[in-house]
mmCIF file of C-alpha atoms in Angstrom:
data_model
loop_
_atom_site.group_PDB
_atom_site.id
_atom_site.type_symbol
_atom_site.label_atom_id
_atom_site.label_comp_id
_atom_site.label_asym_id
_atom_site.label_seq_id
_atom_site.Cartn_x
_atom_site.Cartn_y
_atom_site.Cartn_z
ATOM 1 C CA UNK E 18 42.993 99.083 164.735
ATOM 2 C CA UNK E 19 45.614 100.995 166.271
ATOM 3 C CA UNK E 20 46.004 104.773 165.765
ATOM 4 C CA UNK E 21 49.533 105.632 165.082
ATOM 5 C CA UNK E 22 50.412 107.335 167.975
ATOM 6 C CA UNK E 23 50.507 103.507 170.083
ATOM 7 C CA UNK E 24 53.684 102.163 169.576
ATOM 8 C CA UNK E 25 53.599 98.458 167.578
ATOM 9 C CA UNK E 26 55.302 95.725 169.283
ATOM 10 C CA UNK E 27 58.256 94.304 166.809
ATOM 11 C CA UNK E 28 57.958 90.591 167.475
ATOM 12 C CA UNK E 29 61.284 90.412 166.509
ATOM 13 C CA UNK E 30 62.320 92.332 170.641
ATOM 14 C CA UNK E 31 60.699 88.892 171.871
ATOM 15 C CA UNK E 32 61.839 85.955 169.722
ATOM 16 C CA UNK E 33 60.000 82.502 169.726
ATOM 17 C CA UNK E 34 59.887 81.985 172.940
ATOM 18 C CA UNK E 35 58.653 84.990 174.299
ATOM 19 C CA UNK E 36 55.799 85.680 172.035
ATOM 20 C CA UNK E 37 55.023 81.790 172.918
ATOM 21 C CA UNK E 38 54.883 83.206 177.074
ATOM 22 C CA UNK E 39 53.398 86.258 176.038
ATOM 23 C CA UNK E 40 50.559 84.251 174.654
ATOM 24 C CA UNK E 41 49.892 81.431 177.122
ATOM 25 C CA UNK E 42 50.561 83.586 180.160
ATOM 26 C CA UNK E 43 46.908 83.999 180.990
ATOM 27 C CA UNK E 44 46.543 80.024 180.128
ATOM 28 C CA UNK E 45 43.882 78.657 182.825
ATOM 29 C CA UNK E 46 42.671 74.313 182.519
ATOM 30 C CA UNK E 47 39.166 74.433 182.678
ATOM 31 C CA UNK E 48 38.576 70.490 181.825
ATOM 32 C CA UNK E 49 39.913 67.788 184.524
ATOM 33 C CA UNK E 50 40.899 65.626 181.358
ATOM 34 C CA UNK E 51 44.197 67.942 180.716
ATOM 35 C CA UNK E 52 46.765 66.430 183.176
ATOM 36 C CA UNK E 53 49.459 68.680 180.978
ATOM 37 C CA UNK E 54 49.104 71.317 179.136
ATOM 38 C CA UNK E 55 51.723 73.951 177.543
ATOM 39 C CA UNK E 56 54.836 73.601 179.072
ATOM 40 C CA UNK E 57 56.252 70.599 178.086
ATOM 41 C CA UNK E 58 57.335 68.587 174.445
ATOM 42 C CA UNK E 59 53.621 67.258 174.581
ATOM 43 C CA UNK E 60 50.243 67.595 175.869
ATOM 44 C CA UNK E 61 48.854 65.224 178.513
ATOM 45 C CA UNK E 62 45.472 63.779 178.353
ATOM 46 C CA UNK E 63 43.425 61.492 180.104
ATOM 47 C CA UNK E 64 40.257 59.797 179.451
ATOM 48 C CA UNK E 65 39.527 56.431 180.307
ATOM 49 C CA UNK E 66 37.147 54.812 178.674
ATOM 50 C CA UNK E 67 36.600 56.642 176.173
ATOM 51 C CA UNK E 68 37.630 57.923 172.986
ATOM 52 C CA UNK E 69 39.790 60.332 172.139
ATOM 53 C CA UNK E 70 38.829 62.275 168.845
ATOM 54 C CA UNK E 71 41.591 64.211 166.823
ATOM 55 C CA UNK E 72 41.272 66.605 163.826
ATOM 56 C CA UNK E 73 43.374 69.016 162.444
ATOM 57 C CA UNK E 74 42.175 71.911 160.366
ATOM 58 C CA UNK E 75 44.971 74.464 157.777
ATOM 59 C CA UNK E 76 44.083 78.328 157.120
ATOM 60 C CA UNK E 77 46.598 79.520 154.673
ATOM 61 C CA UNK E 78 46.560 83.748 153.849
ATOM 62 C CA UNK E 79 44.879 84.578 150.721
ATOM 63 C CA UNK E 80 43.947 81.294 150.154
ATOM 64 C CA UNK E 81 40.976 80.764 152.898
ATOM 65 C CA UNK E 82 40.972 84.636 154.447
ATOM 66 C CA UNK E 83 41.979 87.519 152.842
ATOM 67 C CA UNK E 84 42.927 90.027 155.661
ATOM 68 C CA UNK E 85 41.494 92.680 153.701
ATOM 69 C CA UNK E 86 38.005 92.068 155.153
ATOM 70 C CA UNK E 87 38.888 89.579 158.088
ATOM 71 C CA UNK E 88 39.594 91.199 161.419
ATOM 72 C CA UNK E 89 41.897 88.849 163.289
ATOM 73 C CA UNK E 90 39.877 88.645 166.124
ATOM 74 C CA UNK E 91 37.650 86.847 163.619
ATOM 75 C CA UNK E 92 39.609 84.772 162.094
ATOM 76 C CA UNK E 93 40.858 83.443 165.498
ATOM 77 C CA UNK E 94 37.661 82.279 166.672
ATOM 78 C CA UNK E 95 36.252 80.886 162.943
ATOM 79 C CA UNK E 96 39.791 78.647 162.650
ATOM 80 C CA UNK E 97 39.109 77.154 166.155
ATOM 81 C CA UNK E 98 35.037 76.781 165.356
ATOM 82 C CA UNK E 99 36.026 75.029 162.183
ATOM 83 C CA UNK E 100 37.727 72.284 164.044
ATOM 84 C CA UNK E 101 35.087 72.369 166.912
ATOM 85 C CA UNK E 102 32.633 71.925 164.060
ATOM 86 C CA UNK E 103 34.200 68.583 163.133
ATOM 87 C CA UNK E 104 34.396 67.021 166.737
ATOM 88 C CA UNK E 105 31.036 67.679 166.407
ATOM 89 C CA UNK E 106 30.195 66.071 163.672
ATOM 90 C CA UNK E 107 31.486 63.037 165.353
ATOM 91 C CA UNK E 108 28.785 63.308 167.502
ATOM 92 C CA UNK E 109 31.725 63.917 170.616
ATOM 93 C CA UNK E 110 32.534 66.639 172.808
ATOM 94 C CA UNK E 111 35.903 69.214 172.100
ATOM 95 C CA UNK E 112 38.098 69.140 175.464
ATOM 96 C CA UNK E 113 41.422 70.586 174.091
ATOM 97 C CA UNK E 114 43.072 72.219 171.318
ATOM 98 C CA UNK E 115 46.663 73.256 169.862
ATOM 99 C CA UNK E 116 47.409 76.276 167.816
ATOM 100 C CA UNK E 117 50.400 76.384 165.149
ATOM 101 C CA UNK E 118 50.810 80.063 163.401
ATOM 102 C CA UNK E 119 53.426 81.208 160.924
ATOM 103 C CA UNK E 120 53.954 85.106 160.034
ATOM 104 C CA UNK E 121 55.388 87.459 158.513
ATOM 105 C CA UNK E 122 57.407 89.705 159.781
ATOM 106 C CA UNK E 123 54.451 92.713 158.708
ATOM 107 C CA UNK E 124 52.414 91.421 161.666
ATOM 108 C CA UNK E 125 53.435 93.461 165.376
ATOM 109 C CA UNK E 126 52.476 92.036 168.394
ATOM 110 C CA UNK E 127 49.489 93.645 168.879
ATOM 111 C CA UNK E 128 48.269 92.299 165.481
ATOM 112 C CA UNK E 129 48.942 89.010 167.148
ATOM 113 C CA UNK E 130 47.102 89.404 170.113
ATOM 114 C CA UNK E 131 44.133 89.989 168.396
ATOM 115 C CA UNK E 132 44.208 86.710 166.805
ATOM 116 C CA UNK E 133 44.946 85.454 170.287
ATOM 117 C CA UNK E 134 41.565 87.652 171.754
ATOM 118 C CA UNK E 135 39.704 85.676 168.918
ATOM 119 C CA UNK E 136 41.341 82.010 169.874
ATOM 120 C CA UNK E 137 40.383 82.306 173.755
ATOM 121 C CA UNK E 138 37.089 83.714 173.022
ATOM 122 C CA UNK E 139 36.091 80.354 171.124
ATOM 123 C CA UNK E 140 38.067 78.298 173.667
ATOM 124 C CA UNK E 141 36.266 80.084 176.128
ATOM 125 C CA UNK E 142 32.650 79.793 174.880
ATOM 126 C CA UNK E 143 33.070 76.233 174.170
ATOM 127 C CA UNK E 144 34.534 75.462 177.317
ATOM 128 C CA UNK E 145 38.218 74.121 175.547
ATOM 129 C CA UNK E 146 41.832 73.892 176.454
ATOM 130 C CA UNK E 147 43.859 75.145 174.517
ATOM 131 C CA UNK E 148 47.276 73.007 175.861
ATOM 132 C CA UNK E 149 50.000 73.563 173.170
ATOM 133 C CA UNK E 150 51.137 74.920 169.291
ATOM 134 C CA UNK E 151 54.126 76.043 167.522
ATOM 135 C CA UNK E 152 55.252 78.890 165.343
ATOM 136 C CA UNK E 153 57.387 80.029 162.649
ATOM 137 C CA UNK E 154 58.100 82.744 160.245
ATOM 138 C CA UNK E 155 56.554 82.678 156.864
ATOM 139 C CA UNK E 156 57.756 84.492 154.365
ATOM 140 C CA UNK E 157 53.897 84.605 152.891
ATOM 141 C CA UNK E 158 51.937 86.109 154.799
ATOM 142 C CA UNK E 159 49.710 84.191 158.032
ATOM 143 C CA UNK E 160 49.626 80.396 158.421
ATOM 144 C CA UNK E 161 47.300 79.320 161.353
ATOM 145 C CA UNK E 162 47.063 75.186 162.042
ATOM 146 C CA UNK E 163 44.671 73.711 164.413
ATOM 147 C CA UNK E 164 44.391 70.266 166.169
ATOM 148 C CA UNK E 165 41.253 69.477 168.372
ATOM 149 C CA UNK E 166 40.491 66.693 170.100
ATOM 150 C CA UNK E 167 37.280 65.342 171.787
ATOM 151 C CA UNK E 168 35.674 62.126 173.590
ATOM 152 C CA UNK E 169 33.220 60.091 173.137
ATOM 153 C CA UNK E 170 31.778 56.833 174.598
ATOM 154 C CA UNK E 171 32.394 54.104 171.663
ATOM 155 C CA UNK E 172 29.070 53.741 171.243
ATOM 156 C CA UNK E 173 28.159 57.728 170.563
ATOM 157 C CA UNK E 174 30.608 58.058 167.991
ATOM 158 C CA UNK E 175 28.613 58.766 164.478
ATOM 159 C CA UNK E 176 30.780 58.242 161.420
ATOM 160 C CA UNK E 177 30.182 59.464 157.439
ATOM 161 C CA UNK E 178 29.622 55.929 156.172
ATOM 162 C CA UNK E 179 26.956 54.050 157.513
ATOM 163 C CA UNK E 180 24.151 55.766 156.524
ATOM 164 C CA UNK E 181 22.012 52.850 155.567
ATOM 165 C CA UNK E 182 18.290 53.118 152.240
ATOM 166 C CA UNK E 183 15.439 54.692 153.563
ATOM 167 C CA UNK E 184 16.859 57.313 156.346
ATOM 168 C CA UNK E 185 15.993 60.533 156.607
ATOM 169 C CA UNK E 186 18.705 63.204 155.850
ATOM 170 C CA UNK E 187 18.177 66.501 157.542
ATOM 171 C CA UNK E 188 20.271 69.664 158.375
ATOM 172 C CA UNK E 189 20.971 72.028 161.396
ATOM 173 C CA UNK E 190 20.007 76.146 160.631
ATOM 174 C CA UNK E 191 20.411 77.353 157.109
ATOM 175 C CA UNK E 192 22.894 77.381 154.432
ATOM 176 C CA UNK E 193 24.114 79.753 151.975
ATOM 177 C CA UNK E 194 24.261 82.595 153.821
ATOM 178 C CA UNK E 195 28.033 82.569 154.178
ATOM 179 C CA UNK E 196 28.717 82.162 150.832
ATOM 180 C CA UNK E 197 26.145 85.020 149.638
ATOM 181 C CA UNK E 198 28.283 86.778 152.993
ATOM 182 C CA UNK E 199 31.201 86.503 151.374
ATOM 183 C CA UNK E 200 30.591 87.603 148.216
ATOM 184 C CA UNK E 201 29.407 90.893 149.411
ATOM 185 C CA UNK E 202 33.006 90.996 151.238
ATOM 186 C CA UNK E 203 34.807 90.399 147.129
ATOM 187 C CA UNK E 204 32.448 93.240 145.083
ATOM 188 C CA UNK E 205 33.532 95.604 148.332
ATOM 189 C CA UNK E 206 36.662 94.820 148.325
ATOM 190 C CA UNK E 207 36.976 94.846 144.659
ATOM 191 C CA UNK E 208 35.315 98.387 144.458
ATOM 192 C CA UNK E 209 37.433 100.031 147.095
ATOM 193 C CA UNK E 210 40.449 99.074 145.802
ATOM 194 C CA UNK E 211 39.829 100.457 142.500
ATOM 195 C CA UNK E 212 38.130 103.720 143.784
ATOM 196 C CA UNK E 213 39.778 106.065 146.024
ATOM 197 C CA UNK E 214 38.050 107.230 148.585
ATOM 198 C CA UNK E 215 35.265 104.593 148.310
ATOM 199 C CA UNK E 216 34.243 102.992 151.663
ATOM 200 C CA UNK E 217 31.922 99.611 151.937
ATOM 201 C CA UNK E 218 28.283 99.372 152.404
ATOM 202 C CA UNK E 219 27.688 96.888 154.530
ATOM 203 C CA UNK E 220 24.672 98.197 156.304
ATOM 204 C CA UNK E 221 21.913 95.673 156.708
ATOM 205 C CA UNK E 222 23.517 92.324 156.342
ATOM 206 C CA UNK E 223 24.680 91.548 159.283
ATOM 207 C CA UNK E 224 23.477 88.183 159.086
ATOM 208 C CA UNK E 225 24.970 87.121 156.402
ATOM 209 C CA UNK E 226 28.754 88.812 157.220
ATOM 210 C CA UNK E 227 28.580 87.079 160.094
ATOM 211 C CA UNK E 228 27.954 83.689 159.076
ATOM 212 C CA UNK E 229 30.749 84.415 157.026
ATOM 213 C CA UNK E 230 33.366 85.562 159.509
ATOM 214 C CA UNK E 231 32.076 84.760 162.719
ATOM 215 C CA UNK E 232 30.651 81.615 162.377
ATOM 216 C CA UNK E 233 29.485 79.068 165.213
ATOM 217 C CA UNK E 234 30.033 74.689 165.690
ATOM 218 C CA UNK E 235 26.284 73.275 166.221
ATOM 219 C CA UNK E 236 27.174 72.475 169.954
ATOM 220 C CA UNK E 237 23.537 72.384 171.035
ATOM 221 C CA UNK E 238 23.036 70.515 168.227
ATOM 222 C CA UNK E 239 24.455 67.180 169.738
ATOM 223 C CA UNK E 240 23.034 67.952 173.257
ATOM 224 C CA UNK E 241 19.512 67.588 171.841
ATOM 225 C CA UNK E 242 20.330 64.673 170.425
ATOM 226 C CA UNK E 243 22.149 62.948 173.581
ATOM 227 C CA UNK E 244 18.311 65.172 175.576
ATOM 228 C CA UNK E 245 16.056 63.171 173.010
ATOM 229 C CA UNK E 246 18.207 59.648 172.584
ATOM 230 C CA UNK E 247 18.516 60.226 169.083
ATOM 231 C CA UNK E 248 21.657 59.387 167.615
ATOM 232 C CA UNK E 249 22.363 59.631 163.630
ATOM 233 C CA UNK E 250 23.380 56.885 161.551
ATOM 234 C CA UNK E 251 26.041 59.425 159.891
ATOM 235 C CA UNK E 252 27.045 62.960 160.233
ATOM 236 C CA UNK E 253 29.193 65.133 158.648
ATOM 237 C CA UNK E 254 29.477 69.290 159.031
ATOM 238 C CA UNK E 255 28.562 71.387 155.944
ATOM 239 C CA UNK E 256 31.996 73.063 155.685
ATOM 240 C CA UNK E 257 32.176 72.457 151.711
ATOM 241 C CA UNK E 258 28.575 73.481 150.761
ATOM 242 C CA UNK E 259 25.435 70.965 150.791
ATOM 243 C CA UNK E 260 25.854 69.029 148.063
ATOM 244 C CA UNK E 261 29.707 67.667 147.734
ATOM 245 C CA UNK E 262 28.689 67.169 151.615
ATOM 246 C CA UNK E 263 26.024 64.334 150.981
ATOM 247 C CA UNK E 264 28.197 63.034 148.269
ATOM 248 C CA UNK E 265 30.896 62.439 151.031
ATOM 249 C CA UNK E 266 27.631 60.191 153.263
ATOM 250 C CA UNK E 267 27.253 58.534 149.659
ATOM 251 C CA UNK E 268 30.562 57.952 148.377
ATOM 252 C CA UNK E 269 31.734 56.468 151.779
ATOM 253 C CA UNK E 270 27.997 54.627 153.206
ATOM 254 C CA UNK E 271 27.455 53.151 149.151
ATOM 255 C CA UNK E 272 24.269 54.017 148.844
ATOM 256 C CA UNK E 273 22.753 57.479 146.766
ATOM 257 C CA UNK E 274 19.969 60.272 147.674
ATOM 258 C CA UNK E 275 17.820 61.967 146.857
ATOM 259 C CA UNK E 276 17.249 65.836 147.545
ATOM 260 C CA UNK E 277 14.554 67.831 147.622
ATOM 261 C CA UNK E 278 14.887 71.943 146.757
ATOM 262 C CA UNK E 279 11.573 73.024 148.025
ATOM 263 C CA UNK E 280 12.942 71.412 151.711
ATOM 264 C CA UNK E 281 16.105 73.107 151.868
ATOM 265 C CA UNK E 282 16.219 76.249 154.407
ATOM 266 C CA UNK E 283 17.520 79.416 153.521
ATOM 267 C CA UNK E 284 17.549 82.537 155.077
ATOM 268 C CA UNK E 285 15.460 85.440 153.508
ATOM 269 C CA UNK E 286 18.643 87.610 153.897
ATOM 270 C CA UNK E 287 20.816 84.917 151.998
ATOM 271 C CA UNK E 288 17.988 85.162 149.172
ATOM 272 C CA UNK E 289 18.254 88.413 148.713
ATOM 273 C CA UNK E 290 22.038 88.732 148.463
ATOM 274 C CA UNK E 291 21.928 85.515 146.225
ATOM 275 C CA UNK E 292 19.202 87.622 143.919
ATOM 276 C CA UNK E 293 21.297 91.070 144.134
ATOM 277 C CA UNK E 294 24.311 88.594 143.001
ATOM 278 C CA UNK E 295 22.074 87.336 139.879
ATOM 279 C CA UNK E 296 23.010 83.775 141.567
ATOM 280 C CA UNK E 297 20.217 81.287 142.280
ATOM 281 C CA UNK E 298 19.672 80.736 146.407
ATOM 282 C CA UNK E 299 19.645 77.035 145.965
ATOM 283 C CA UNK E 300 22.661 76.667 144.198
ATOM 284 C CA UNK E 301 24.553 79.019 147.075
ATOM 285 C CA UNK E 302 22.712 76.553 149.386
ATOM 286 C CA UNK E 303 24.805 73.476 147.733
ATOM 287 C CA UNK E 304 28.190 74.539 146.394
ATOM 288 C CA UNK E 305 28.425 77.643 148.745
ATOM 289 C CA UNK E 306 29.928 75.703 151.896
ATOM 290 C CA UNK E 307 31.758 77.258 155.608
ATOM 291 C CA UNK E 308 28.052 76.887 157.133
ATOM 292 C CA UNK E 309 29.469 74.873 159.535
ATOM 293 C CA UNK E 310 26.183 73.445 160.281
ATOM 294 C CA UNK E 311 25.358 69.709 160.918
ATOM 295 C CA UNK E 312 24.364 67.399 158.141
ATOM 296 C CA UNK E 313 22.836 64.237 159.443
ATOM 297 C CA UNK E 314 21.382 61.033 158.572
ATOM 298 C CA UNK E 315 18.322 59.829 160.752
ATOM 299 C CA UNK E 316 16.521 55.703 160.707
ATOM 300 C CA UNK E 317 12.749 56.748 159.456
ATOM 301 C CA UNK E 318 11.544 55.368 162.495
ATOM 302 C CA UNK E 319 12.349 58.210 164.510
ATOM 303 C CA UNK E 320 10.253 60.590 162.318
ATOM 304 C CA UNK E 321 7.245 61.525 164.708
ATOM 305 C CA UNK E 322 10.275 62.728 166.910
ATOM 306 C CA UNK E 323 12.971 64.960 164.433
ATOM 307 C CA UNK E 324 10.270 66.286 162.789
ATOM 308 C CA UNK E 325 9.445 69.028 164.875
ATOM 309 C CA UNK E 326 12.698 69.745 166.058
ATOM 310 C CA UNK E 327 13.580 73.878 166.417
ATOM 311 C CA UNK E 328 16.360 74.073 163.960
ATOM 312 C CA UNK E 329 15.969 71.180 161.929
ATOM 313 C CA UNK E 330 15.103 71.046 158.481
ATOM 314 C CA UNK E 331 14.460 67.228 156.441
ATOM 315 C CA UNK E 332 15.348 67.757 153.253
ATOM 316 C CA UNK E 333 16.048 64.090 151.992
ATOM 317 C CA UNK E 334 15.797 60.471 152.029
ATOM 318 C CA UNK E 335 19.049 57.748 151.156
ATOM 319 C CA UNK E 336 18.298 55.157 148.626
ATOM 320 C CA UNK E 337 20.169 52.487 146.735
ATOM 321 C CA UNK E 338 23.385 53.390 145.213
ATOM 322 C CA UNK E 339 22.397 52.638 141.899
ATOM 323 C CA UNK E 340 19.300 54.829 142.288
ATOM 324 C CA UNK E 341 22.144 57.482 142.366
ATOM 325 C CA UNK E 342 22.699 61.343 144.464
ATOM 326 C CA UNK E 343 19.904 63.825 142.604
ATOM 327 C CA UNK E 344 18.045 66.551 143.725
ATOM 328 C CA UNK E 345 14.994 66.578 142.454
ATOM 329 C CA UNK E 346 13.450 70.564 141.396
ATOM 330 C CA UNK E 347 10.675 72.694 142.525
ATOM 331 C CA UNK E 348 8.589 71.821 139.180
ATOM 332 C CA UNK E 349 10.188 68.337 139.686
ATOM 333 C CA UNK E 350 12.966 68.082 137.573
ATOM 334 C CA UNK E 351 15.492 65.226 138.307
ATOM 335 C CA UNK E 352 19.165 66.580 138.344
ATOM 336 C CA UNK E 353 22.550 65.068 139.125
ATOM 337 C CA UNK E 354 24.116 66.252 141.967
ATOM 338 C CA UNK E 355 27.213 67.146 141.977
ATOM 339 C CA UNK E 356 30.318 68.010 143.950
ATOM 340 C CA UNK E 357 31.048 71.151 143.507
ATOM 341 C CA UNK E 358 31.739 73.139 146.791
ATOM 342 C CA UNK E 359 35.279 74.719 147.954
ATOM 343 C CA UNK E 360 38.127 72.419 146.421
ATOM 344 C CA UNK E 361 41.121 73.564 148.891
ATOM 345 C CA UNK E 362 43.733 72.424 145.848
ATOM 346 C CA UNK E 363 42.391 75.051 143.471
ATOM 347 C CA UNK E 364 41.650 77.722 146.073
ATOM 348 C CA UNK E 365 38.089 77.868 143.903
ATOM 349 C CA UNK E 366 34.893 76.717 144.038
ATOM 350 C CA UNK E 367 35.309 73.380 142.058
#
């Protein structure tokens, strides 16, 4: 936060082109594939025989993020990560992004600089170039649209629609932490707004808060696949919740699945916070979303390779479509999986 002694610069003083110049003047190109970045009508990217992978994501204030508890630097970082995660979910490598923002006059130049500080931090960490974008006025706050470009050899690309019967279902990391971090932030925000002088209590919850506010994309998992000569039969990143995202794979592949409740990886801090909210930790893992872990299927023949991989958990297997998609509970009950993750159109969990 800035003190009252610091003079804030109005964006109107710079104008659109002045703002663009200010935000892009320090860009340094890192990849030889970037032939032309910011400064023309379009970026020029050369990949030779490789395939270009393109994804885009839109974040709207009040729908996807709340600036009461989301630092702008973290928001910029997370916006990039959400797109890079989609590239990694294709078993590809991200190379470039474009950033477009629409913002109201409540934002100062310094606020926008904080946002871009997070964007540039993510670009530096993951080795991608910011090659263009757009800016516009908004009457309702802040909107961020990021497009990411990646590359992959044709034979290495992994889709959602190629899972097979009896494939092993695996997931990286742990699930539900981002959702419980969000519940904590929303609770403390409500108390802060209702009680004058209230100070939010976030101590001891660093892990779930970081998973919500500053997630990471699983570049390391994709690298591990390459090093171990492994290729998933299908893959998706967990942005909408485990249940919704495995159902995407099932639908697109024309298959069913069985997940096992006691195999789903959940961090102890997530479990404690879920219990505090009287929420089943498994429900948080199934329906929470924004974990940005990789959910993938592997041929049964690769079991010996993947069973001991650090940070990878085998949570089920694919079945014929006629068997449906279900969760086997710890006491042996079979429950049909439903898509109860994040619904972008309604702005809530279904």
